[in-house]
Amino acid sequence: MKKMLAILVAVTLCLGMAAIAEETYSVGVCQLVQHPALDAATQGFQDALTEKLGEAVSFDVQNASGDSNTCSTIVNGFVSDNVDLIMANATPALQAAVAATGDIPILGTSVTDYATALDIEDMGEATGINVSGTSDLATLEDQAAMLNELFPDAVKVGILYCSAEPNSQFQADAIRVYLEALGYTCSDYTFADSNDVASVAQSACDGSDVLYIPTDNTAASCTEAIRNVVEPAGTPVIAGEEGICKGCGVATLTISYYDLGYATGEMAYEVLVNGADVSVMPIQKAPKLVKEYNAELCELLGVEIPEDYVAIAE
């Protein structure tokens, strides 16, 4: 009898262990548009979860090609598939995910300000809904100080961004306060989409001594068009992140989007495996900031860079 009981216990334990081993998780990833910063964030997210879960996690990664409506189609598909978690890469993807489900945990990344993106007043460290994630906001006061360090004699700063991106508007409004406190006159130059980037950039160059471009997804996907305007105009650009700076800027105070995505993946592990309540998880920020410069454009435009800046790799 004791032998039979021992066998039954052993079988039960084996079955339990097999059930644990066989537990898998499905994750839907909606990325707004393909460009280096967002690509790096998605890769970091996948790497973090894969390192922890191996083949126990599967990803459905879809790209919306810059279209908010496509974001909605993608995340509605994730909801229909009843995925275990949605990762929304960039603000429009996050907004689409929140509109699609109030039940499935959502983690955002490459989102500047969650309160602005989700229209939550008096938000604390957490959203209070089925959303958390990571913010790509570098300190705007420090970015303004960088612009002042490099261009102390400039008078007019043009802030160039996409009017369809709420987080770009948030950054523009915030940095304007710091720039004006430093004595600059600031003007907004906004484009609705990629079709009018070049013409608006030309207007910005005509009316400005230096431009500031925040972490703007449309701008990030149109850096070649912007560079084709700012380089012949001789107008330097301070960028909110490395990808934009590499494409058309002279300097940036940037984060690692790979590290940001990786941190988001670690949060996803806590939600999926350890049952963390996403609604009370504090929004996390980038672990470190780096001063970087675009050596080629700095040389072309005659911009002198202090020694504590790091050249962006070619």
PDB file of C-alpha atoms in Angstrom:
ATOM      1  CA  MET A   1       0.000   0.000   0.000  1.00  0.00           C
ATOM      2  CA  LYS A   2       2.815   2.370   0.904  1.00  0.00           C
ATOM      3  CA  LYS A   3       4.586   1.509  -2.336  1.00  0.00           C
ATOM      4  CA  MET A   4       1.442   2.227  -4.349  1.00  0.00           C
ATOM      5  CA  LEU A   5       0.989   5.557  -2.532  1.00  0.00           C
ATOM      6  CA  ALA A   6       4.573   6.520  -3.272  1.00  0.00           C
ATOM      7  CA  ILE A   7       4.083   5.713  -6.931  1.00  0.00           C
ATOM      8  CA  LEU A   8       0.914   7.828  -7.061  1.00  0.00           C
ATOM      9  CA  VAL A   9       2.703  10.757  -5.398  1.00  0.00           C
ATOM     10  CA  ALA A  10       5.604  10.457  -7.830  1.00  0.00           C
ATOM     11  CA  VAL A  11       3.271  10.363 -10.827  1.00  0.00           C
ATOM     12  CA  THR A  12       1.361  13.385  -9.532  1.00  0.00           C
ATOM     13  CA  LEU A  13       4.583  15.322  -9.056  1.00  0.00           C
ATOM     14  CA  CYS A  14       5.777  14.421 -12.527  1.00  0.00           C
ATOM     15  CA  LEU A  15       2.497  15.492 -14.067  1.00  0.00           C
ATOM     16  CA  GLY A  16       2.649  18.757 -12.144  1.00  0.00           C
ATOM     17  CA  MET A  17       6.188  19.411 -13.280  1.00  0.00           C
ATOM     18  CA  ALA A  18       5.256  18.571 -16.854  1.00  0.00           C
ATOM     19  CA  ALA A  19       2.348  21.012 -16.702  1.00  0.00           C
ATOM     20  CA  ILE A  20       4.687  23.726 -15.453  1.00  0.00           C
ATOM     21  CA  ALA A  21       7.248  22.922 -18.110  1.00  0.00           C
ATOM     22  CA  GLU A  22       4.637  22.983 -20.845  1.00  0.00           C
ATOM     23  CA  GLU A  23       3.138  26.357 -19.875  1.00  0.00           C
ATOM     24  CA  THR A  24       3.651  28.786 -22.723  1.00  0.00           C
ATOM     25  CA  TYR A  25       2.938  32.465 -23.235  1.00  0.00           C
ATOM     26  CA  SER A  26       1.838  34.327 -26.342  1.00  0.00           C
ATOM     27  CA  VAL A  27       2.832  37.963 -26.783  1.00  0.00           C
ATOM     28  CA  GLY A  28       1.584  40.330 -29.472  1.00  0.00           C
ATOM     29  CA  VAL A  29       3.931  43.162 -30.457  1.00  0.00           C
ATOM     30  CA  CYS A  30       2.542  46.162 -32.327  1.00  0.00           C
ATOM     31  CA  GLN A  31       5.267  48.508 -33.595  1.00  0.00           C
ATOM     32  CA  LEU A  32       4.151  51.785 -35.127  1.00  0.00           C
ATOM     33  CA  VAL A  33       6.795  52.114 -37.830  1.00  0.00           C
ATOM     34  CA  GLN A  34      10.133  50.645 -38.827  1.00  0.00           C
ATOM     35  CA  HIS A  35      13.108  52.773 -37.856  1.00  0.00           C
ATOM     36  CA  PRO A  36      16.267  52.042 -35.831  1.00  0.00           C
ATOM     37  CA  ALA A  37      15.042  53.256 -32.432  1.00  0.00           C
ATOM     38  CA  LEU A  38      11.780  51.297 -32.439  1.00  0.00           C
ATOM     39  CA  ASP A  39      13.451  48.276 -34.045  1.00  0.00           C
ATOM     40  CA  ALA A  40      16.015  48.258 -31.231  1.00  0.00           C
ATOM     41  CA  ALA A  41      13.300  48.494 -28.566  1.00  0.00           C
ATOM     42  CA  THR A  42      11.399  45.549 -30.040  1.00  0.00           C
ATOM     43  CA  GLN A  43      14.596  43.490 -30.253  1.00  0.00           C
ATOM     44  CA  GLY A  44      15.522  44.270 -26.658  1.00  0.00           C
ATOM     45  CA  PHE A  45      12.033  43.281 -25.508  1.00  0.00           C
ATOM     46  CA  GLN A  46      12.161  39.956 -27.324  1.00  0.00           C
ATOM     47  CA  ASP A  47      15.697  39.215 -26.146  1.00  0.00           C
ATOM     48  CA  ALA A  48      14.803  39.798 -22.482  1.00  0.00           C
ATOM     49  CA  LEU A  49      11.809  37.460 -22.561  1.00  0.00           C
ATOM     50  CA  THR A  50      13.559  34.836 -24.676  1.00  0.00           C
ATOM     51  CA  GLU A  51      16.519  34.758 -22.289  1.00  0.00           C
ATOM     52  CA  LYS A  52      14.167  34.096 -19.388  1.00  0.00           C
ATOM     53  CA  LEU A  53      11.571  31.845 -21.029  1.00  0.00           C
ATOM     54  CA  GLY A  54      13.243  30.295 -24.065  1.00  0.00           C
ATOM     55  CA  GLU A  55      10.747  28.446 -26.249  1.00  0.00           C
ATOM     56  CA  ALA A  56       7.989  28.956 -23.660  1.00  0.00           C
ATOM     57  CA  VAL A  57       7.228  32.381 -25.167  1.00  0.00           C
ATOM     58  CA  SER A  58       6.050  33.088 -28.704  1.00  0.00           C
ATOM     59  CA  PHE A  59       5.885  36.484 -30.391  1.00  0.00           C
ATOM     60  CA  ASP A  60       3.588  37.839 -33.063  1.00  0.00           C
ATOM     61  CA  VAL A  61       5.464  40.978 -34.171  1.00  0.00           C
ATOM     62  CA  GLN A  62       3.585  43.261 -36.551  1.00  0.00           C
ATOM     63  CA  ASN A  63       4.484  46.655 -37.987  1.00  0.00           C
ATOM     64  CA  ALA A  64       1.836  49.297 -38.726  1.00  0.00           C
ATOM     65  CA  SER A  65       3.982  51.190 -41.277  1.00  0.00           C
ATOM     66  CA  GLY A  66       3.248  54.470 -39.518  1.00  0.00           C
ATOM     67  CA  ASP A  67      -0.548  54.181 -39.746  1.00  0.00           C
ATOM     68  CA  SER A  68      -2.642  54.519 -36.577  1.00  0.00           C
ATOM     69  CA  ASN A  69      -5.596  52.706 -38.123  1.00  0.00           C
ATOM     70  CA  THR A  70      -3.351  49.757 -38.886  1.00  0.00           C
ATOM     71  CA  CYS A  71      -2.294  49.752 -35.230  1.00  0.00           C
ATOM     72  CA  SER A  72      -5.954  49.288 -34.317  1.00  0.00           C
ATOM     73  CA  THR A  73      -6.340  46.414 -36.777  1.00  0.00           C
ATOM     74  CA  ILE A  74      -3.230  44.718 -35.405  1.00  0.00           C
ATOM     75  CA  VAL A  75      -4.155  44.944 -31.722  1.00  0.00           C
ATOM     76  CA  ASN A  76      -7.761  43.915 -32.378  1.00  0.00           C
ATOM     77  CA  GLY A  77      -6.289  40.790 -33.935  1.00  0.00           C
ATOM     78  CA  PHE A  78      -4.231  40.202 -30.794  1.00  0.00           C
ATOM     79  CA  VAL A  79      -7.375  40.545 -28.674  1.00  0.00           C
ATOM     80  CA  SER A  80      -9.229  38.060 -30.892  1.00  0.00           C
ATOM     81  CA  ASP A  81      -6.311  35.646 -30.507  1.00  0.00           C
ATOM     82  CA  ASN A  82      -6.466  36.135 -26.725  1.00  0.00           C
ATOM     83  CA  VAL A  83      -2.754  36.766 -26.351  1.00  0.00           C
ATOM     84  CA  ASP A  84      -1.348  36.824 -22.834  1.00  0.00           C
ATOM     85  CA  LEU A  85       0.221  40.266 -23.179  1.00  0.00           C
ATOM     86  CA  ILE A  86       0.458  43.100 -25.701  1.00  0.00           C
ATOM     87  CA  MET A  87       3.619  45.151 -26.158  1.00  0.00           C
ATOM     88  CA  ALA A  88       2.861  48.493 -27.815  1.00  0.00           C
ATOM     89  CA  ASN A  89       5.906  50.170 -29.334  1.00  0.00           C
ATOM     90  CA  ALA A  90       5.243  53.944 -29.641  1.00  0.00           C
ATOM     91  CA  THR A  91       2.333  56.109 -28.565  1.00  0.00           C
ATOM     92  CA  PRO A  92      -0.213  55.414 -31.356  1.00  0.00           C
ATOM     93  CA  ALA A  93       0.295  51.678 -30.843  1.00  0.00           C
ATOM     94  CA  LEU A  94      -0.300  52.124 -27.108  1.00  0.00           C
ATOM     95  CA  GLN A  95      -3.444  54.180 -27.677  1.00  0.00           C
ATOM     96  CA  ALA A  96      -4.796  51.562 -30.081  1.00  0.00           C
ATOM     97  CA  ALA A  97      -4.109  48.768 -27.583  1.00  0.00           C
ATOM     98  CA  VAL A  98      -5.877  50.601 -24.752  1.00  0.00           C
ATOM     99  CA  ALA A  99      -8.887  51.197 -27.004  1.00  0.00           C
ATOM    100  CA  ALA A 100      -8.978  47.509 -27.905  1.00  0.00           C
ATOM    101  CA  THR A 101      -8.845  45.899 -24.456  1.00  0.00           C
ATOM    102  CA  GLY A 102      -9.236  46.696 -20.792  1.00  0.00           C
ATOM    103  CA  ASP A 103      -8.365  43.160 -19.716  1.00  0.00           C
ATOM    104  CA  ILE A 104      -5.182  41.980 -21.442  1.00  0.00           C
ATOM    105  CA  PRO A 105      -2.025  43.431 -19.827  1.00  0.00           C
ATOM    106  CA  ILE A 106      -0.382  46.076 -22.015  1.00  0.00           C
ATOM    107  CA  LEU A 107       3.206  47.254 -21.790  1.00  0.00           C
ATOM    108  CA  GLY A 108       4.310  50.272 -23.762  1.00  0.00           C
ATOM    109  CA  THR A 109       7.783  51.299 -24.826  1.00  0.00           C
ATOM    110  CA  SER A 110       9.198  54.251 -26.768  1.00  0.00           C
ATOM    111  CA  VAL A 111       6.406  56.315 -25.193  1.00  0.00           C
ATOM    112  CA  THR A 112       7.394  59.742 -23.898  1.00  0.00           C
ATOM    113  CA  ASP A 113       4.672  60.604 -21.390  1.00  0.00           C
ATOM    114  CA  TYR A 114       1.955  58.118 -20.426  1.00  0.00           C
ATOM    115  CA  ALA A 115      -0.347  60.685 -18.846  1.00  0.00           C
ATOM    116  CA  THR A 116      -0.408  62.636 -22.118  1.00  0.00           C
ATOM    117  CA  ALA A 117      -0.714  59.539 -24.294  1.00  0.00           C
ATOM    118  CA  LEU A 118      -3.579  58.095 -22.250  1.00  0.00           C
ATOM    119  CA  ASP A 119      -5.195  61.388 -21.234  1.00  0.00           C
ATOM    120  CA  ILE A 120      -4.930  60.594 -17.527  1.00  0.00           C
ATOM    121  CA  GLU A 121      -5.040  63.591 -15.208  1.00  0.00           C
ATOM    122  CA  ASP A 122      -2.955  63.655 -12.030  1.00  0.00           C
ATOM    123  CA  MET A 123      -1.287  60.348 -12.858  1.00  0.00           C
ATOM    124  CA  GLY A 124       1.224  59.093 -10.330  1.00  0.00           C
ATOM    125  CA  GLU A 125       3.974  56.576 -11.014  1.00  0.00           C
ATOM    126  CA  ALA A 126       1.454  54.000 -12.301  1.00  0.00           C
ATOM    127  CA  THR A 127      -1.501  54.328 -14.670  1.00  0.00           C
ATOM    128  CA  GLY A 128      -4.153  52.563 -12.557  1.00  0.00           C
ATOM    129  CA  ILE A 129      -5.380  50.671 -15.647  1.00  0.00           C
ATOM    130  CA  ASN A 130      -4.137  47.599 -17.532  1.00  0.00           C
ATOM    131  CA  VAL A 131      -1.069  49.505 -18.754  1.00  0.00           C
ATOM    132  CA  SER A 132       2.506  50.078 -17.709  1.00  0.00           C
ATOM    133  CA  GLY A 133       5.806  50.231 -19.567  1.00  0.00           C
ATOM    134  CA  THR A 134       8.877  52.335 -20.191  1.00  0.00           C
ATOM    135  CA  SER A 135       9.368  55.979 -21.156  1.00  0.00           C
ATOM    136  CA  ASP A 136      11.945  57.204 -23.654  1.00  0.00           C
ATOM    137  CA  LEU A 137      11.955  60.759 -22.312  1.00  0.00           C
ATOM    138  CA  ALA A 138      15.437  62.170 -21.821  1.00  0.00           C
ATOM    139  CA  THR A 139      15.457  65.126 -19.436  1.00  0.00           C
ATOM    140  CA  LEU A 140      14.254  68.051 -21.528  1.00  0.00           C
ATOM    141  CA  GLU A 141      15.958  70.572 -19.275  1.00  0.00           C
ATOM    142  CA  ASP A 142      19.262  68.819 -20.009  1.00  0.00           C
ATOM    143  CA  GLN A 143      18.513  68.791 -23.742  1.00  0.00           C
ATOM    144  CA  ALA A 144      17.900  72.532 -23.636  1.00  0.00           C
ATOM    145  CA  ALA A 145      21.183  72.939 -21.758  1.00  0.00           C
ATOM    146  CA  MET A 146      22.931  70.926 -24.489  1.00  0.00           C
ATOM    147  CA  LEU A 147      21.558  73.230 -27.170  1.00  0.00           C
ATOM    148  CA  ASN A 148      22.760  76.218 -25.167  1.00  0.00           C
ATOM    149  CA  GLU A 149      26.188  74.666 -24.641  1.00  0.00           C
ATOM    150  CA  LEU A 150      26.687  74.168 -28.373  1.00  0.00           C
ATOM    151  CA  PHE A 151      24.902  77.274 -29.668  1.00  0.00           C
ATOM    152  CA  PRO A 152      25.098  80.000 -27.004  1.00  0.00           C
ATOM    153  CA  ASP A 153      24.980  82.798 -29.605  1.00  0.00           C
ATOM    154  CA  ALA A 154      21.864  81.535 -31.402  1.00  0.00           C
ATOM    155  CA  VAL A 155      18.703  83.605 -31.029  1.00  0.00           C
ATOM    156  CA  LYS A 156      15.878  81.705 -32.755  1.00  0.00           C
ATOM    157  CA  VAL A 157      15.133  78.025 -32.115  1.00  0.00           C
ATOM    158  CA  GLY A 158      12.709  76.208 -34.389  1.00  0.00           C
ATOM    159  CA  ILE A 159      10.973  73.198 -32.827  1.00  0.00           C
ATOM    160  CA  LEU A 160      10.164  70.763 -35.639  1.00  0.00           C
ATOM    161  CA  TYR A 161       7.741  67.874 -35.051  1.00  0.00           C
ATOM    162  CA  CYS A 162       4.637  65.993 -36.223  1.00  0.00           C
ATOM    163  CA  SER A 163       1.372  67.554 -35.032  1.00  0.00           C
ATOM    164  CA  ALA A 164      -0.304  64.119 -35.057  1.00  0.00           C
ATOM    165  CA  GLU A 165       1.927  62.822 -32.236  1.00  0.00           C
ATOM    166  CA  PRO A 166       0.728  63.957 -28.775  1.00  0.00           C
ATOM    167  CA  ASN A 167       4.016  63.127 -27.106  1.00  0.00           C
ATOM    168  CA  SER A 168       5.891  65.335 -29.576  1.00  0.00           C
ATOM    169  CA  GLN A 169       3.589  68.194 -28.639  1.00  0.00           C
ATOM    170  CA  PHE A 170       4.276  67.441 -24.963  1.00  0.00           C
ATOM    171  CA  GLN A 171       8.028  67.629 -25.530  1.00  0.00           C
ATOM    172  CA  ALA A 172       7.760  70.811 -27.590  1.00  0.00           C
ATOM    173  CA  ASP A 173       5.740  72.546 -24.889  1.00  0.00           C
ATOM    174  CA  ALA A 174       8.087  71.387 -22.133  1.00  0.00           C
ATOM    175  CA  ILE A 175      11.406  72.242 -23.760  1.00  0.00           C
ATOM    176  CA  ARG A 176      10.140  75.655 -24.891  1.00  0.00           C
ATOM    177  CA  VAL A 177       9.927  76.701 -21.230  1.00  0.00           C
ATOM    178  CA  TYR A 178      13.572  75.790 -20.645  1.00  0.00           C
ATOM    179  CA  LEU A 179      14.795  77.331 -23.894  1.00  0.00           C
ATOM    180  CA  GLU A 180      12.969  80.601 -23.296  1.00  0.00           C
ATOM    181  CA  ALA A 181      14.430  80.705 -19.784  1.00  0.00           C
ATOM    182  CA  LEU A 182      17.848  80.560 -21.461  1.00  0.00           C
ATOM    183  CA  GLY A 183      16.950  83.570 -23.609  1.00  0.00           C
ATOM    184  CA  TYR A 184      15.971  81.915 -26.894  1.00  0.00           C
ATOM    185  CA  THR A 185      12.954  82.831 -29.027  1.00  0.00           C
ATOM    186  CA  CYS A 186      11.119  79.635 -29.945  1.00  0.00           C
ATOM    187  CA  SER A 187       8.721  78.867 -32.803  1.00  0.00           C
ATOM    188  CA  ASP A 188       6.891  75.616 -33.592  1.00  0.00           C
ATOM    189  CA  TYR A 189       7.060  74.167 -37.096  1.00  0.00           C
ATOM    190  CA  THR A 190       4.687  71.233 -37.412  1.00  0.00           C
ATOM    191  CA  PHE A 191       4.013  68.784 -40.219  1.00  0.00           C
ATOM    192  CA  ALA A 192       0.894  66.614 -40.430  1.00  0.00           C
ATOM    193  CA  ASP A 193       2.633  63.592 -41.942  1.00  0.00           C
ATOM    194  CA  SER A 194       5.622  62.613 -44.055  1.00  0.00           C
ATOM    195  CA  ASN A 195       4.240  64.377 -47.138  1.00  0.00           C
ATOM    196  CA  ASP A 196       4.986  67.882 -45.871  1.00  0.00           C
ATOM    197  CA  VAL A 197       8.146  67.234 -43.861  1.00  0.00           C
ATOM    198  CA  ALA A 198      10.479  68.808 -46.423  1.00  0.00           C
ATOM    199  CA  SER A 199       8.462  71.988 -46.945  1.00  0.00           C
ATOM    200  CA  VAL A 200       7.977  72.553 -43.213  1.00  0.00           C
ATOM    201  CA  ALA A 201      11.655  71.843 -42.553  1.00  0.00           C
ATOM    202  CA  GLN A 202      12.549  74.491 -45.129  1.00  0.00           C
ATOM    203  CA  SER A 203      10.321  77.030 -43.382  1.00  0.00           C
ATOM    204  CA  ALA A 204      11.933  76.106 -40.080  1.00  0.00           C
ATOM    205  CA  CYS A 205      15.424  76.629 -41.503  1.00  0.00           C
ATOM    206  CA  ASP A 206      14.418  79.982 -43.008  1.00  0.00           C
ATOM    207  CA  GLY A 207      13.184  81.237 -39.630  1.00  0.00           C
ATOM    208  CA  SER A 208      15.666  79.682 -37.207  1.00  0.00           C
ATOM    209  CA  ASP A 209      19.311  79.645 -36.177  1.00  0.00           C
ATOM    210  CA  VAL A 210      19.087  76.089 -34.843  1.00  0.00           C
ATOM    211  CA  LEU A 211      16.382  73.404 -34.829  1.00  0.00           C
ATOM    212  CA  TYR A 212      15.235  71.029 -32.106  1.00  0.00           C
ATOM    213  CA  ILE A 213      13.485  67.764 -33.078  1.00  0.00           C
ATOM    214  CA  PRO A 214      11.988  65.718 -30.194  1.00  0.00           C
ATOM    215  CA  THR A 215      11.593  61.924 -30.112  1.00  0.00           C
ATOM    216  CA  ASP A 216       9.136  61.997 -32.992  1.00  0.00           C
ATOM    217  CA  ASN A 217       8.369  58.803 -34.942  1.00  0.00           C
ATOM    218  CA  THR A 218       7.459  60.540 -38.194  1.00  0.00           C
ATOM    219  CA  ALA A 219      10.607  62.646 -38.097  1.00  0.00           C
ATOM    220  CA  ALA A 220      12.646  59.534 -37.320  1.00  0.00           C
ATOM    221  CA  SER A 221      11.357  57.862 -40.464  1.00  0.00           C
ATOM    222  CA  CYS A 222      12.031  60.986 -42.581  1.00  0.00           C
ATOM    223  CA  THR A 223      15.563  61.948 -41.555  1.00  0.00           C
ATOM    224  CA  GLU A 224      16.863  61.781 -45.125  1.00  0.00           C
ATOM    225  CA  ALA A 225      14.266  64.306 -46.295  1.00  0.00           C
ATOM    226  CA  ILE A 226      15.093  66.573 -43.344  1.00  0.00           C
ATOM    227  CA  ARG A 227      18.822  66.330 -43.934  1.00  0.00           C
ATOM    228  CA  ASN A 228      18.342  67.239 -47.595  1.00  0.00           C
ATOM    229  CA  VAL A 229      16.958  70.545 -46.317  1.00  0.00           C
ATOM    230  CA  VAL A 230      19.014  71.371 -43.224  1.00  0.00           C
ATOM    231  CA  GLU A 231      22.442  70.533 -44.671  1.00  0.00           C
ATOM    232  CA  PRO A 232      22.358  72.964 -47.629  1.00  0.00           C
ATOM    233  CA  ALA A 233      20.651  75.553 -45.394  1.00  0.00           C
ATOM    234  CA  GLY A 234      23.486  75.230 -42.874  1.00  0.00           C
ATOM    235  CA  THR A 235      21.009  74.892 -40.005  1.00  0.00           C
ATOM    236  CA  PRO A 236      22.114  72.522 -37.215  1.00  0.00           C
ATOM    237  CA  VAL A 237      19.658  70.157 -35.521  1.00  0.00           C
ATOM    238  CA  ILE A 238      19.649  69.047 -31.891  1.00  0.00           C
ATOM    239  CA  ALA A 239      17.741  65.752 -31.782  1.00  0.00           C
ATOM    240  CA  GLY A 240      15.818  64.008 -29.034  1.00  0.00           C
ATOM    241  CA  GLU A 241      17.295  60.596 -29.826  1.00  0.00           C
ATOM    242  CA  GLU A 242      20.191  58.875 -31.573  1.00  0.00           C
ATOM    243  CA  GLY A 243      18.381  57.705 -34.723  1.00  0.00           C
ATOM    244  CA  ILE A 244      17.232  61.201 -35.676  1.00  0.00           C
ATOM    245  CA  CYS A 245      20.651  62.620 -34.831  1.00  0.00           C
ATOM    246  CA  LYS A 246      22.413  60.027 -36.968  1.00  0.00           C
ATOM    247  CA  GLY A 247      20.141  60.881 -39.876  1.00  0.00           C
ATOM    248  CA  CYS A 248      20.007  64.672 -39.766  1.00  0.00           C
ATOM    249  CA  GLY A 249      21.285  66.081 -36.466  1.00  0.00           C
ATOM    250  CA  VAL A 250      24.547  67.286 -34.968  1.00  0.00           C
ATOM    251  CA  ALA A 251      24.067  66.219 -31.338  1.00  0.00           C
ATOM    252  CA  THR A 252      21.678  64.469 -28.976  1.00  0.00           C
ATOM    253  CA  LEU A 253      21.206  63.533 -25.349  1.00  0.00           C
ATOM    254  CA  THR A 254      19.989  60.036 -25.920  1.00  0.00           C
ATOM    255  CA  ILE A 255      19.057  56.721 -24.394  1.00  0.00           C
ATOM    256  CA  SER A 256      19.603  53.153 -25.560  1.00  0.00           C
ATOM    257  CA  TYR A 257      16.325  52.003 -27.089  1.00  0.00           C
ATOM    258  CA  TYR A 258      17.579  48.426 -26.924  1.00  0.00           C
ATOM    259  CA  ASP A 259      18.031  48.778 -23.151  1.00  0.00           C
ATOM    260  CA  LEU A 260      14.605  50.407 -22.910  1.00  0.00           C
ATOM    261  CA  GLY A 261      12.979  47.486 -24.723  1.00  0.00           C
ATOM    262  CA  TYR A 262      14.955  45.032 -22.610  1.00  0.00           C
ATOM    263  CA  ALA A 263      13.626  46.658 -19.439  1.00  0.00           C
ATOM    264  CA  THR A 264      10.115  46.333 -20.870  1.00  0.00           C
ATOM    265  CA  GLY A 265      10.748  42.643 -21.466  1.00  0.00           C
ATOM    266  CA  GLU A 266      11.789  42.217 -17.846  1.00  0.00           C
ATOM    267  CA  MET A 267       8.528  43.858 -16.799  1.00  0.00           C
ATOM    268  CA  ALA A 268       6.657  41.457 -19.096  1.00  0.00           C
ATOM    269  CA  TYR A 269       8.286  38.497 -17.341  1.00  0.00           C
ATOM    270  CA  GLU A 270       7.037  39.775 -13.987  1.00  0.00           C
ATOM    271  CA  VAL A 271       3.510  40.064 -15.380  1.00  0.00           C
ATOM    272  CA  LEU A 272       3.417  36.749 -17.218  1.00  0.00           C
ATOM    273  CA  VAL A 273       5.262  34.476 -14.801  1.00  0.00           C
ATOM    274  CA  ASN A 274       5.032  36.124 -11.395  1.00  0.00           C
ATOM    275  CA  GLY A 275       1.553  37.571 -11.753  1.00  0.00           C
ATOM    276  CA  ALA A 276       2.531  41.219 -11.215  1.00  0.00           C
ATOM    277  CA  ASP A 277      -0.406  43.631 -11.423  1.00  0.00           C
ATOM    278  CA  VAL A 278       0.368  45.833 -14.429  1.00  0.00           C
ATOM    279  CA  SER A 279      -1.968  48.574 -13.207  1.00  0.00           C
ATOM    280  CA  VAL A 280       0.258  49.345 -10.218  1.00  0.00           C
ATOM    281  CA  MET A 281       3.651  48.823 -11.868  1.00  0.00           C
ATOM    282  CA  PRO A 282       5.477  52.179 -12.006  1.00  0.00           C
ATOM    283  CA  ILE A 283       6.435  53.507 -15.423  1.00  0.00           C
ATOM    284  CA  GLN A 284      10.174  52.969 -15.821  1.00  0.00           C
ATOM    285  CA  LYS A 285      12.629  55.378 -17.427  1.00  0.00           C
ATOM    286  CA  ALA A 286      15.870  54.885 -19.315  1.00  0.00           C
ATOM    287  CA  PRO A 287      18.720  53.799 -17.009  1.00  0.00           C
ATOM    288  CA  LYS A 288      21.287  56.236 -18.432  1.00  0.00           C
ATOM    289  CA  LEU A 289      21.722  59.166 -20.825  1.00  0.00           C
ATOM    290  CA  VAL A 290      24.628  59.783 -23.190  1.00  0.00           C
ATOM    291  CA  LYS A 291      25.778  62.919 -25.030  1.00  0.00           C
ATOM    292  CA  GLU A 292      26.377  61.932 -28.643  1.00  0.00           C
ATOM    293  CA  TYR A 293      27.283  63.753 -31.848  1.00  0.00           C
ATOM    294  CA  ASN A 294      27.158  63.176 -35.597  1.00  0.00           C
ATOM    295  CA  ALA A 295      30.790  63.669 -36.628  1.00  0.00           C
ATOM    296  CA  GLU A 296      30.066  64.030 -40.348  1.00  0.00           C
ATOM    297  CA  LEU A 297      27.406  66.727 -40.035  1.00  0.00           C
ATOM    298  CA  CYS A 298      29.328  68.572 -37.337  1.00  0.00           C
ATOM    299  CA  GLU A 299      32.303  68.807 -39.684  1.00  0.00           C
ATOM    300  CA  LEU A 300      30.150  69.888 -42.628  1.00  0.00           C
ATOM    301  CA  LEU A 301      28.412  72.591 -40.588  1.00  0.00           C
ATOM    302  CA  GLY A 302      31.485  73.664 -38.621  1.00  0.00           C
ATOM    303  CA  VAL A 303      30.065  72.729 -35.222  1.00  0.00           C
ATOM    304  CA  GLU A 304      32.666  72.278 -32.478  1.00  0.00           C
ATOM    305  CA  ILE A 305      31.895  69.507 -29.999  1.00  0.00           C
ATOM    306  CA  PRO A 306      33.175  69.310 -26.385  1.00  0.00           C
ATOM    307  CA  GLU A 307      35.319  66.353 -25.371  1.00  0.00           C
ATOM    308  CA  ASP A 308      32.671  64.691 -23.203  1.00  0.00           C
ATOM    309  CA  TYR A 309      30.489  63.855 -26.241  1.00  0.00           C
ATOM    310  CA  VAL A 310      30.657  60.421 -27.894  1.00  0.00           C
ATOM    311  CA  ALA A 311      30.631  60.051 -31.677  1.00  0.00           C
ATOM    312  CA  ILE A 312      27.708  58.049 -33.064  1.00  0.00           C
ATOM    313  CA  ALA A 313      28.975  54.856 -34.697  1.00  0.00           C
ATOM    314  CA  GLU A 314      28.759  54.806 -38.488  1.00  0.00           C
TER     315      GLU A 314
END
